[in-house]
Short mmCIF file of C-alpha atoms and ligand atoms in Angstrom, two decimals:
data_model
loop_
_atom_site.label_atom_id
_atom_site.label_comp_id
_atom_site.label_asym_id
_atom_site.label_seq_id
_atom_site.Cartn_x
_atom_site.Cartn_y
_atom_site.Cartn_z
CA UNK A 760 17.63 16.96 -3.21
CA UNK A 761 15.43 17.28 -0.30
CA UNK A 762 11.67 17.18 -0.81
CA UNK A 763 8.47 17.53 1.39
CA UNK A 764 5.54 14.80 0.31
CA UNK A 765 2.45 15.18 1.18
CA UNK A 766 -0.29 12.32 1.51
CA UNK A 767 -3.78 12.63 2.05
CA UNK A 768 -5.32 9.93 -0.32
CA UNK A 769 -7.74 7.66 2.39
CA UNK A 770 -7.63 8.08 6.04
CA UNK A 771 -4.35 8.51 6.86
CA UNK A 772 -3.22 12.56 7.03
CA UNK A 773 1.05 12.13 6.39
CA UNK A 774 3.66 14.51 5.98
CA UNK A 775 7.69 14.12 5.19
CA UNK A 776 10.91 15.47 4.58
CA UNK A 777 13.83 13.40 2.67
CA UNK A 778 16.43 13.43 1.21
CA UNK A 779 18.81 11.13 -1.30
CA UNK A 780 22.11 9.48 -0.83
CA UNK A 781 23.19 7.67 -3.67
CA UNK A 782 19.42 7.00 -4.92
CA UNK A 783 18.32 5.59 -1.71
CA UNK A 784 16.22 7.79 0.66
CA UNK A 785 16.70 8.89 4.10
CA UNK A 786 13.78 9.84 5.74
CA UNK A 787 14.31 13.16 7.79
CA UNK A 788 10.64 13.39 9.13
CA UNK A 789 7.82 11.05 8.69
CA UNK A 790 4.61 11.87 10.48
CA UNK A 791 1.20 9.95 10.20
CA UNK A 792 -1.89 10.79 11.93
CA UNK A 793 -4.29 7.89 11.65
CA UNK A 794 -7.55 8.57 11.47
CA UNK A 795 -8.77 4.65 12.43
CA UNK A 796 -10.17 5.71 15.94
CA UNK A 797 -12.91 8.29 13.84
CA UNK A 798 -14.32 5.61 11.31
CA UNK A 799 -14.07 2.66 13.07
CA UNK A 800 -17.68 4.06 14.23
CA UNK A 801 -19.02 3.69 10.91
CA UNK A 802 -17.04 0.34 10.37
CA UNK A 803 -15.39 1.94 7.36
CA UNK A 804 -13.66 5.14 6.32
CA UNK A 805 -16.48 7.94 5.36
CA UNK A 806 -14.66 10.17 2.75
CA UNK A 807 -16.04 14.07 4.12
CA UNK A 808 -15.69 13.03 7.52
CA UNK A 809 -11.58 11.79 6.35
CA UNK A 810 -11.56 15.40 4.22
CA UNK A 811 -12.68 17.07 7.53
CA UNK A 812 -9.67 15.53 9.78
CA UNK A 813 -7.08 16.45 7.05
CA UNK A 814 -8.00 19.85 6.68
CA UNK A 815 -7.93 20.13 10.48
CA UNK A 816 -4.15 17.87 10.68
CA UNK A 817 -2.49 18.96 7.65
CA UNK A 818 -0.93 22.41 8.03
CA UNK A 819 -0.12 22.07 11.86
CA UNK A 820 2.03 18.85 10.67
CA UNK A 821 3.37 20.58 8.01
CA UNK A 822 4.42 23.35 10.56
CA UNK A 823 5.83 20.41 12.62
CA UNK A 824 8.17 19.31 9.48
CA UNK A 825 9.46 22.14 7.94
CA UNK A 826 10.10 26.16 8.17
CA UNK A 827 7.42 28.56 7.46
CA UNK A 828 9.48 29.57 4.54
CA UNK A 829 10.51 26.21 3.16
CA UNK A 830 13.84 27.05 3.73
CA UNK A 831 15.67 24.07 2.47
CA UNK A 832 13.38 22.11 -0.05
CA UNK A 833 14.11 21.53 -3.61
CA UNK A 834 10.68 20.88 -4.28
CA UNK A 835 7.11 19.66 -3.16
CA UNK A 836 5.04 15.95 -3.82
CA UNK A 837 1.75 15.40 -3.55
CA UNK A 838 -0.20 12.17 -4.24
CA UNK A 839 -2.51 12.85 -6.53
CA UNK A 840 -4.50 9.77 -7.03
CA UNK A 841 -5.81 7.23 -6.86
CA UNK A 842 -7.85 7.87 -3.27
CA UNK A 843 -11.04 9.45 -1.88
CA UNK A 844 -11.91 12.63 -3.99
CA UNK A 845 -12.65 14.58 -0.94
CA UNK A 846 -9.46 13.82 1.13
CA UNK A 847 -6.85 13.97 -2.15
CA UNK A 848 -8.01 17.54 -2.79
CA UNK A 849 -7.08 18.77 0.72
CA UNK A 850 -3.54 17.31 0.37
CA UNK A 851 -3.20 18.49 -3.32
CA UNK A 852 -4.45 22.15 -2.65
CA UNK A 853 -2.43 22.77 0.08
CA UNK A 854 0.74 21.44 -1.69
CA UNK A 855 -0.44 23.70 -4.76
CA UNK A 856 -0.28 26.90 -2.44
CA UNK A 857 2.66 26.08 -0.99
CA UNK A 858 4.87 25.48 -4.27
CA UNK A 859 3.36 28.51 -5.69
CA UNK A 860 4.07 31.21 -2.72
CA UNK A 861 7.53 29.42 -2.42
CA UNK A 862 8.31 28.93 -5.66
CA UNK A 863 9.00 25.56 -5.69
CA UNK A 864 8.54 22.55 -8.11
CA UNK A 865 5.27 20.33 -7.70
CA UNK A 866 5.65 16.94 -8.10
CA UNK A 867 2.30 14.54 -8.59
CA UNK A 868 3.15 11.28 -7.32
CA UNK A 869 0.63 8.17 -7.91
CA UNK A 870 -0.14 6.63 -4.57
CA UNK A 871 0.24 2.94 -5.48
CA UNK A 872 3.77 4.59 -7.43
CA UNK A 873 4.53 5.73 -4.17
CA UNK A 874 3.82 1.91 -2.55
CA UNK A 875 6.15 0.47 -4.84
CA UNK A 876 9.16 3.27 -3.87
CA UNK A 877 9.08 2.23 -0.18
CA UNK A 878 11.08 -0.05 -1.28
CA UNK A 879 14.03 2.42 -2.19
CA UNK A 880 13.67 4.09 1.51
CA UNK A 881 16.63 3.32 3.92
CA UNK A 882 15.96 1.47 6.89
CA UNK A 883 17.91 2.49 9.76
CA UNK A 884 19.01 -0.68 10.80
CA UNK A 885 20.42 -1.23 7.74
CA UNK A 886 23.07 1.61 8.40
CA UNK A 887 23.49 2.87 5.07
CA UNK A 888 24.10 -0.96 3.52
CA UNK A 889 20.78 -1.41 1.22
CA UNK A 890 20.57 -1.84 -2.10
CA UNK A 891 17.86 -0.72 -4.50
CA UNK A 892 15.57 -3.20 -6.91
CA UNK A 893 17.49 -3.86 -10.35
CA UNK A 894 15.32 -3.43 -13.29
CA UNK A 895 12.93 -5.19 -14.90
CA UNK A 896 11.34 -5.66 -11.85
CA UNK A 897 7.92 -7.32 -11.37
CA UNK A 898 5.98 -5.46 -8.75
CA UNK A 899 2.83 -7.14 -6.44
CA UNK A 900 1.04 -4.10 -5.22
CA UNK A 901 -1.78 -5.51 -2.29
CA UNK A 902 -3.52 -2.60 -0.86
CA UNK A 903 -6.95 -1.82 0.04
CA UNK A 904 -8.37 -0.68 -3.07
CA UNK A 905 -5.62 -2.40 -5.44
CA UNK A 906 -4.62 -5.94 -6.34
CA UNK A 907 -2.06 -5.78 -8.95
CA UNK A 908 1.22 -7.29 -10.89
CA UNK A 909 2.94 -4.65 -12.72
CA UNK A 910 6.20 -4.35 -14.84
CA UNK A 911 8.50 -1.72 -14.59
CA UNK A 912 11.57 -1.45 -16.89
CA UNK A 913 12.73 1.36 -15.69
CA UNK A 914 11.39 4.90 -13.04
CA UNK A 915 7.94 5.47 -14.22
CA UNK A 916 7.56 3.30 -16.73
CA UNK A 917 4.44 0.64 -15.40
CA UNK A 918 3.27 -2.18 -17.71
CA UNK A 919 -0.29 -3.78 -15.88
CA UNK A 920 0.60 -7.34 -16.33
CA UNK A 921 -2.64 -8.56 -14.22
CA UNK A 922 -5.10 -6.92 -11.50
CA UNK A 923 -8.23 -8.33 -9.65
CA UNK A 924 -11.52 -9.25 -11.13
CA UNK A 925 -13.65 -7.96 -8.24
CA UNK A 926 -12.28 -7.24 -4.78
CA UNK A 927 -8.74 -6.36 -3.50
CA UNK A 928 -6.73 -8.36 -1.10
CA UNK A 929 -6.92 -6.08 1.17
CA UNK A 930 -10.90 -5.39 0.86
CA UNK A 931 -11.26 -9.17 1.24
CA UNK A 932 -9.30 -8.90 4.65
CA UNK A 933 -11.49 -6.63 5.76
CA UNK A 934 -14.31 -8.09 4.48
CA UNK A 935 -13.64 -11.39 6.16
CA UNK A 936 -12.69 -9.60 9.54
CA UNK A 937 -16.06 -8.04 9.40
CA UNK A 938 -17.84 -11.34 9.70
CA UNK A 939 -15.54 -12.33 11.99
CA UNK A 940 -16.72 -9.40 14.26
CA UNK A 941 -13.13 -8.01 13.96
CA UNK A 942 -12.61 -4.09 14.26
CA UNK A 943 -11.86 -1.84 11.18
CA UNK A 944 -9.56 -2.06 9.72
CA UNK A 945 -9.55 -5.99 9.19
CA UNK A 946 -6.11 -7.09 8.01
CA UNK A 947 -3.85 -6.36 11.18
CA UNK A 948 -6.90 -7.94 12.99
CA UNK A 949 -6.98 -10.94 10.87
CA UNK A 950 -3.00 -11.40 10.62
CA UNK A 951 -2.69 -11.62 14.60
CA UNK A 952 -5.86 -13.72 15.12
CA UNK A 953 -4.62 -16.16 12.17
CA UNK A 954 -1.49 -16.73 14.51
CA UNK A 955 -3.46 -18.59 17.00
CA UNK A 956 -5.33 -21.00 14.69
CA UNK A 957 -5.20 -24.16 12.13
CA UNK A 958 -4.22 -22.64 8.39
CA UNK A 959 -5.47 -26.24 6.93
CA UNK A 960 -8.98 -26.33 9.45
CA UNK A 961 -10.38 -25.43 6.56
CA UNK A 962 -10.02 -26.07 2.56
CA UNK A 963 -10.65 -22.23 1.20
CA UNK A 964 -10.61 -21.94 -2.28
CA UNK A 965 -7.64 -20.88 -4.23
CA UNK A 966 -9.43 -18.65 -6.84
CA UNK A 967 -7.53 -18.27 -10.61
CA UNK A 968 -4.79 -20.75 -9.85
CA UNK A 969 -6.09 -22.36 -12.89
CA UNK A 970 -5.70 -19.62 -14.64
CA UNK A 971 -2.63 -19.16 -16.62
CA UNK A 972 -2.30 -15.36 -16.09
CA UNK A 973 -1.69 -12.68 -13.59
CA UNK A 974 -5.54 -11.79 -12.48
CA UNK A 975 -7.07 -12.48 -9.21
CA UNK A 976 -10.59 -12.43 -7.97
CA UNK A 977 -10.98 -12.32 -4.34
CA UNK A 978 -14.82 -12.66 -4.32
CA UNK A 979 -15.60 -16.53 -3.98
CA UNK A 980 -12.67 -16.66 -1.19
CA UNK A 981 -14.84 -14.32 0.80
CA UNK A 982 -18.29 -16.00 -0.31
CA UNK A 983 -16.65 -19.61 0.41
CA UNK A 984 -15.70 -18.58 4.28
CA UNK A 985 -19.61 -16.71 4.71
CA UNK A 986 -21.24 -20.19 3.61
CA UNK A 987 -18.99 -21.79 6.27
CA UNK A 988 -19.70 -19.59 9.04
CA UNK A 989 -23.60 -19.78 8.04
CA UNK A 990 -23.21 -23.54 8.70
CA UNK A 991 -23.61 -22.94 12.65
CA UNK A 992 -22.98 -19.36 13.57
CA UNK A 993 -22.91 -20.24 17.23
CA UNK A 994 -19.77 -21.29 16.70
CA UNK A 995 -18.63 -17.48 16.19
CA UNK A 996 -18.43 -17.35 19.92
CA UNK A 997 -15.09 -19.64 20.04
CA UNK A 998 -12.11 -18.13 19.61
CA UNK A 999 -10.62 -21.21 18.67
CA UNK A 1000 -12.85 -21.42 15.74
CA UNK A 1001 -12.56 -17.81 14.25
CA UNK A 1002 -9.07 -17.88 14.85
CA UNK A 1003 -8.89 -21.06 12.69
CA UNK A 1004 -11.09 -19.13 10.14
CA UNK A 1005 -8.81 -16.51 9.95
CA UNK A 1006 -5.86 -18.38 9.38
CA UNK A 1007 -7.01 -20.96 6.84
CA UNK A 1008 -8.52 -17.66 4.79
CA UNK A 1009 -5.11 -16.24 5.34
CA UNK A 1010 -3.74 -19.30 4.18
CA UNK A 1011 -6.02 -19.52 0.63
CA UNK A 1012 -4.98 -15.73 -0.19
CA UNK A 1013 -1.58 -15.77 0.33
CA UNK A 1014 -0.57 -18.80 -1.37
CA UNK A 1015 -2.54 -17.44 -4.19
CA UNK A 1016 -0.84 -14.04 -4.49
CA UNK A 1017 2.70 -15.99 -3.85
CA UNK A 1018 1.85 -18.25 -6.46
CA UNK A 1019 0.40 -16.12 -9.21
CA UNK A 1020 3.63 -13.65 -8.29
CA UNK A 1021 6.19 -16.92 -8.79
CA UNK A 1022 4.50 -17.98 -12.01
CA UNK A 1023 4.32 -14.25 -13.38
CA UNK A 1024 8.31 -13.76 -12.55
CA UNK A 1025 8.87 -17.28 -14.72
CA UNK A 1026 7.26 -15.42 -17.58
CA UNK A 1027 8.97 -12.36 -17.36
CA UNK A 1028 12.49 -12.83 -16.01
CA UNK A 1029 12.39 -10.09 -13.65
CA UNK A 1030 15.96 -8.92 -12.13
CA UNK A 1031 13.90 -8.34 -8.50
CA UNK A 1032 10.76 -8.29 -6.67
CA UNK A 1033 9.13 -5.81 -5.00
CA UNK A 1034 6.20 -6.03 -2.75
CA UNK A 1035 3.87 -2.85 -2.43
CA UNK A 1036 0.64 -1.72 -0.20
CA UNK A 1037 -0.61 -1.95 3.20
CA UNK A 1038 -1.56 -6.03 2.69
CA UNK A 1039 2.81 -5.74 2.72
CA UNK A 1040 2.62 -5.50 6.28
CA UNK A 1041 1.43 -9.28 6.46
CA UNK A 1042 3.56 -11.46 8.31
CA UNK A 1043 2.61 -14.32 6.22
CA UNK A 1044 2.88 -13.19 2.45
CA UNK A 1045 6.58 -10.81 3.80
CA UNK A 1046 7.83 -14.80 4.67
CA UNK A 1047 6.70 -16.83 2.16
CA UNK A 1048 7.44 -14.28 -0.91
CA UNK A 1049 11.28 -14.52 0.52
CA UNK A 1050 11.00 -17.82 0.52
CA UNK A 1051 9.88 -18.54 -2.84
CA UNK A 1052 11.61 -15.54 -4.34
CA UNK A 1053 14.75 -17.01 -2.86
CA UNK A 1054 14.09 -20.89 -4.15
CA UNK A 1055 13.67 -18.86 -7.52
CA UNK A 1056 17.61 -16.80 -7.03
CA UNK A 1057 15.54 -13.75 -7.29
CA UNK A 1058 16.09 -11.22 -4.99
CA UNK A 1059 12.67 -9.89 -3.33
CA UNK A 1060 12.67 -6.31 -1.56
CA UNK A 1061 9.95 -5.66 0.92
CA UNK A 1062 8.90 -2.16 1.73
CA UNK A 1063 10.38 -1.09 5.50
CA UNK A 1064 7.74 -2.65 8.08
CA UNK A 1065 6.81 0.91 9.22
CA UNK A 1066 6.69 2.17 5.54
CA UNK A 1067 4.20 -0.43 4.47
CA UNK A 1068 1.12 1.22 5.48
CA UNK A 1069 -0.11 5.26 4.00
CA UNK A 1070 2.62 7.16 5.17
CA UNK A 1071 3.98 10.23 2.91
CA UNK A 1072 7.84 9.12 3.32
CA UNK A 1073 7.31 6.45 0.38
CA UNK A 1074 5.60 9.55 -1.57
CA UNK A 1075 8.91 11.17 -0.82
CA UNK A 1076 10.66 8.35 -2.53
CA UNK A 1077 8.46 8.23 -5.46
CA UNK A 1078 8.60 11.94 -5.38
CA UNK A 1079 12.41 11.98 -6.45
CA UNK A 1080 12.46 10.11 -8.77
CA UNK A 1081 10.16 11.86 -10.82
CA UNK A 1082 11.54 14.83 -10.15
CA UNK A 1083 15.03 13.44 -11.31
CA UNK A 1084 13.03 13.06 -14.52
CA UNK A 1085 12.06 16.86 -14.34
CA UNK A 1086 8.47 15.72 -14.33
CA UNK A 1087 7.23 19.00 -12.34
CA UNK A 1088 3.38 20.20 -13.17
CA UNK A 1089 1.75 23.85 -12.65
CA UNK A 1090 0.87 24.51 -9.19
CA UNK A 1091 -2.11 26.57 -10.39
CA UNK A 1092 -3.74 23.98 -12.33
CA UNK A 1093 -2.92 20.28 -11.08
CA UNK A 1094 -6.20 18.30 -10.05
CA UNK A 1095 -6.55 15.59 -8.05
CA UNK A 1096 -7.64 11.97 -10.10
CA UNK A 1097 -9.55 10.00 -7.73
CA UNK A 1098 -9.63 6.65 -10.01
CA UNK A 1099 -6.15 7.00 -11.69
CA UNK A 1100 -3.89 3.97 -12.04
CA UNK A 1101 -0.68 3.10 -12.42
O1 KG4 U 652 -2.20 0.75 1.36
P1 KG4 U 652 -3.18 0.84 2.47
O2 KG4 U 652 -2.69 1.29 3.81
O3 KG4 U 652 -4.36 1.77 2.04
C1 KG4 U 652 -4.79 1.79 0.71
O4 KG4 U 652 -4.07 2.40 -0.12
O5 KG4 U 652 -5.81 1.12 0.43
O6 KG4 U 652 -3.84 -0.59 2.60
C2 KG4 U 652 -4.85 -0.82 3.53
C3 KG4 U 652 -5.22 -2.28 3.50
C4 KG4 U 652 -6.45 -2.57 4.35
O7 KG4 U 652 -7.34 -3.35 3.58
C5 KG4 U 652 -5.86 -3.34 5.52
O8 KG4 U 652 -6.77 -4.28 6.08
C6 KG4 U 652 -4.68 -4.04 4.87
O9 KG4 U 652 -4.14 -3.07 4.02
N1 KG4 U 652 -3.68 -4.46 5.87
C7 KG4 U 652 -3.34 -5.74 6.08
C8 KG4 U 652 -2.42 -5.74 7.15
N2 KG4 U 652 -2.22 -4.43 7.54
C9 KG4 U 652 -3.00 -3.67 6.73
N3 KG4 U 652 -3.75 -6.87 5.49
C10 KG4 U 652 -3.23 -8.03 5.94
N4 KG4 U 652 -2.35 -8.11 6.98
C11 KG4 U 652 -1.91 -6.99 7.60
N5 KG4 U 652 -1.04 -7.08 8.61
ZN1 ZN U 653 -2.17 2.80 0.27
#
């Protein structure tokens, strides 16, 4: 089956083509037009101003990926939450049209869904070798908006075993990077700074480590590093000081998510581990999940490096599967659900 995905949830406008072989897929065509460069202005992605660029990026990239006939798909997904309002509805309403004048299935695919299915892309390097997650597998989706553990017994069935209290992973990243006088967004920032400093300069809390269950709060990590830099903020001006900032904060929420993740796979026996979201493309958390998902015999799958991040390929992925299931909606009526979940 070869599908076209569409992904226009935040501020990333992404289009792809793939295909299956044997249940893992092969990307044909993955393009991503970032959108970083317009709302690093406002320090933060401004949701008409992201609805404006896809409307301007999405059909000349679809042009770019496939015939003006759809010659050759089986069948069309869209993410359809959860994301900006403005910027999902471009990406759903153009895959609408399209499935309708083509006559071709729609597929809604759940962006963090679609996080979790990078995981059953192909890498290239791994020349047709990888293997796919076993189920029950326990799933740690970090994104910007999302900090979750969820179950899944089987494709498309998610049990919410825990979630954040206040702010996501990723949010606190960028949170952090913002007092750190680091550019939008915060975690790439962060994770290259934190490679130059002391992780144990300073003592960052661990929040809901004594908590035995799978929620996080990311809040009082953030507060805890403000109060420090408040103690003298003409220290901001060494870069041997923020740098040991960064990594120390690094430091506190990583071993929290690897440890809340370890503790929640002793409860529920999970066959493997997947890590989901763009916080997936930290160097830190890909190393020490391996490590402790490996001192644990359980195998861990991390999404594809360049997958990690919005991109429409993992949509793709997601896409099959639920197509497999013959879960198809009417292009005439599907709306877009800004604050769905998994
Ligand atoms: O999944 P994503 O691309 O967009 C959402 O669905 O939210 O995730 C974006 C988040 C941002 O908060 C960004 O700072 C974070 O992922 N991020 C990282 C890294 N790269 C992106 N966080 C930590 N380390 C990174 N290398
Ligand atoms: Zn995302």
């Amino acid at each position: 089956m070869r599908i076209l995905a569409i992904e226009t949830s935040c501020d990333e406008t992404a289009v792809a083509v793939a295909h299956d072989i044997d249940d893992v897929i092969q990307i044909e065509t993955s393009l991503v037009r970032s959108q970083i460069d317009i709302h690093t202005v406002y320090g933060g992605v401004v949701p008409e101003v992201g609805a404006r660029q896809h409307l301007e990026m999405i059909m000349p990239m679809i042009a770019r990926a496939v015939r003006p006939d759809g010659a050759g798909i089986d069948a069309i997904a869209v993410t359809a939450g959860p994301g900006l309002a403005p910027a999902l509805r471009v990406g759903v309403e153009v895959a609408k049209t399209l499935a309708w004048t083509w006559g071709k299935p729609l597929v809604p695919v759940c962006h963090l869904e679609g996080h979790i299915y990078a995981n059953w892309i192909g890498d290239e390097k791994t020349l047709g070798t990888v293997t796919i997650p076993a189920f029950p597998i326990l799933a740690l989706i970090v994104s910007g908006g999302h900090t979750e553990l969820v179950l899944m017994r089987d494709h498309g069935q998610f049990e919410r075993l825990g979630e954040t209290l206040d702010d996501a992973a990723g949010e606190a990243f960028d949170k952090v990077a913002r007092m750190l006088g680091l550019p939008y967004p915060g975690g790439p920032a962060i994770d290259a700074l934190a490679l130059k400093g002391n992780p144990h300069a300073f003592a960052f809390p661990r929040p809901m480590l004594n908590r035995d269950d799978a929620m996080f709060s990311f809040s009082g990590l953030k507060t805890a590093v403000l109060y420090e830099l408040r103690k003298d903020d003409t220290r901001l001006t060494d870069e041997g000081f923020r740098a040991d900032i960064a990594a120390s904060f690094q430091e506190a929420i990583v071993e929290t998510l690897v440890e809340k993740t370890m503790r929640t796979a002793g409860k529920c026996a999970p066959k493997s581990i997947v890590l989901a979201g763009g916080v997936a493309a930290n160097a830190l958390l890909r190393n020490r999940l391996t490590v402790a998902a490996e001192h644990r015999g359980i195998p861990m799958f991390l999404p594809p490096f360049r997958y990690s991040l919005d991109n429409a390929a993992m949509i793709a992925a997601a896409g099959y599967y639920r197509a497999q299931h013959g879960d198809f909606t009417d292009p005439l009526t599907l709306v877009a659900h800004p604050n769905q979940d998994i």
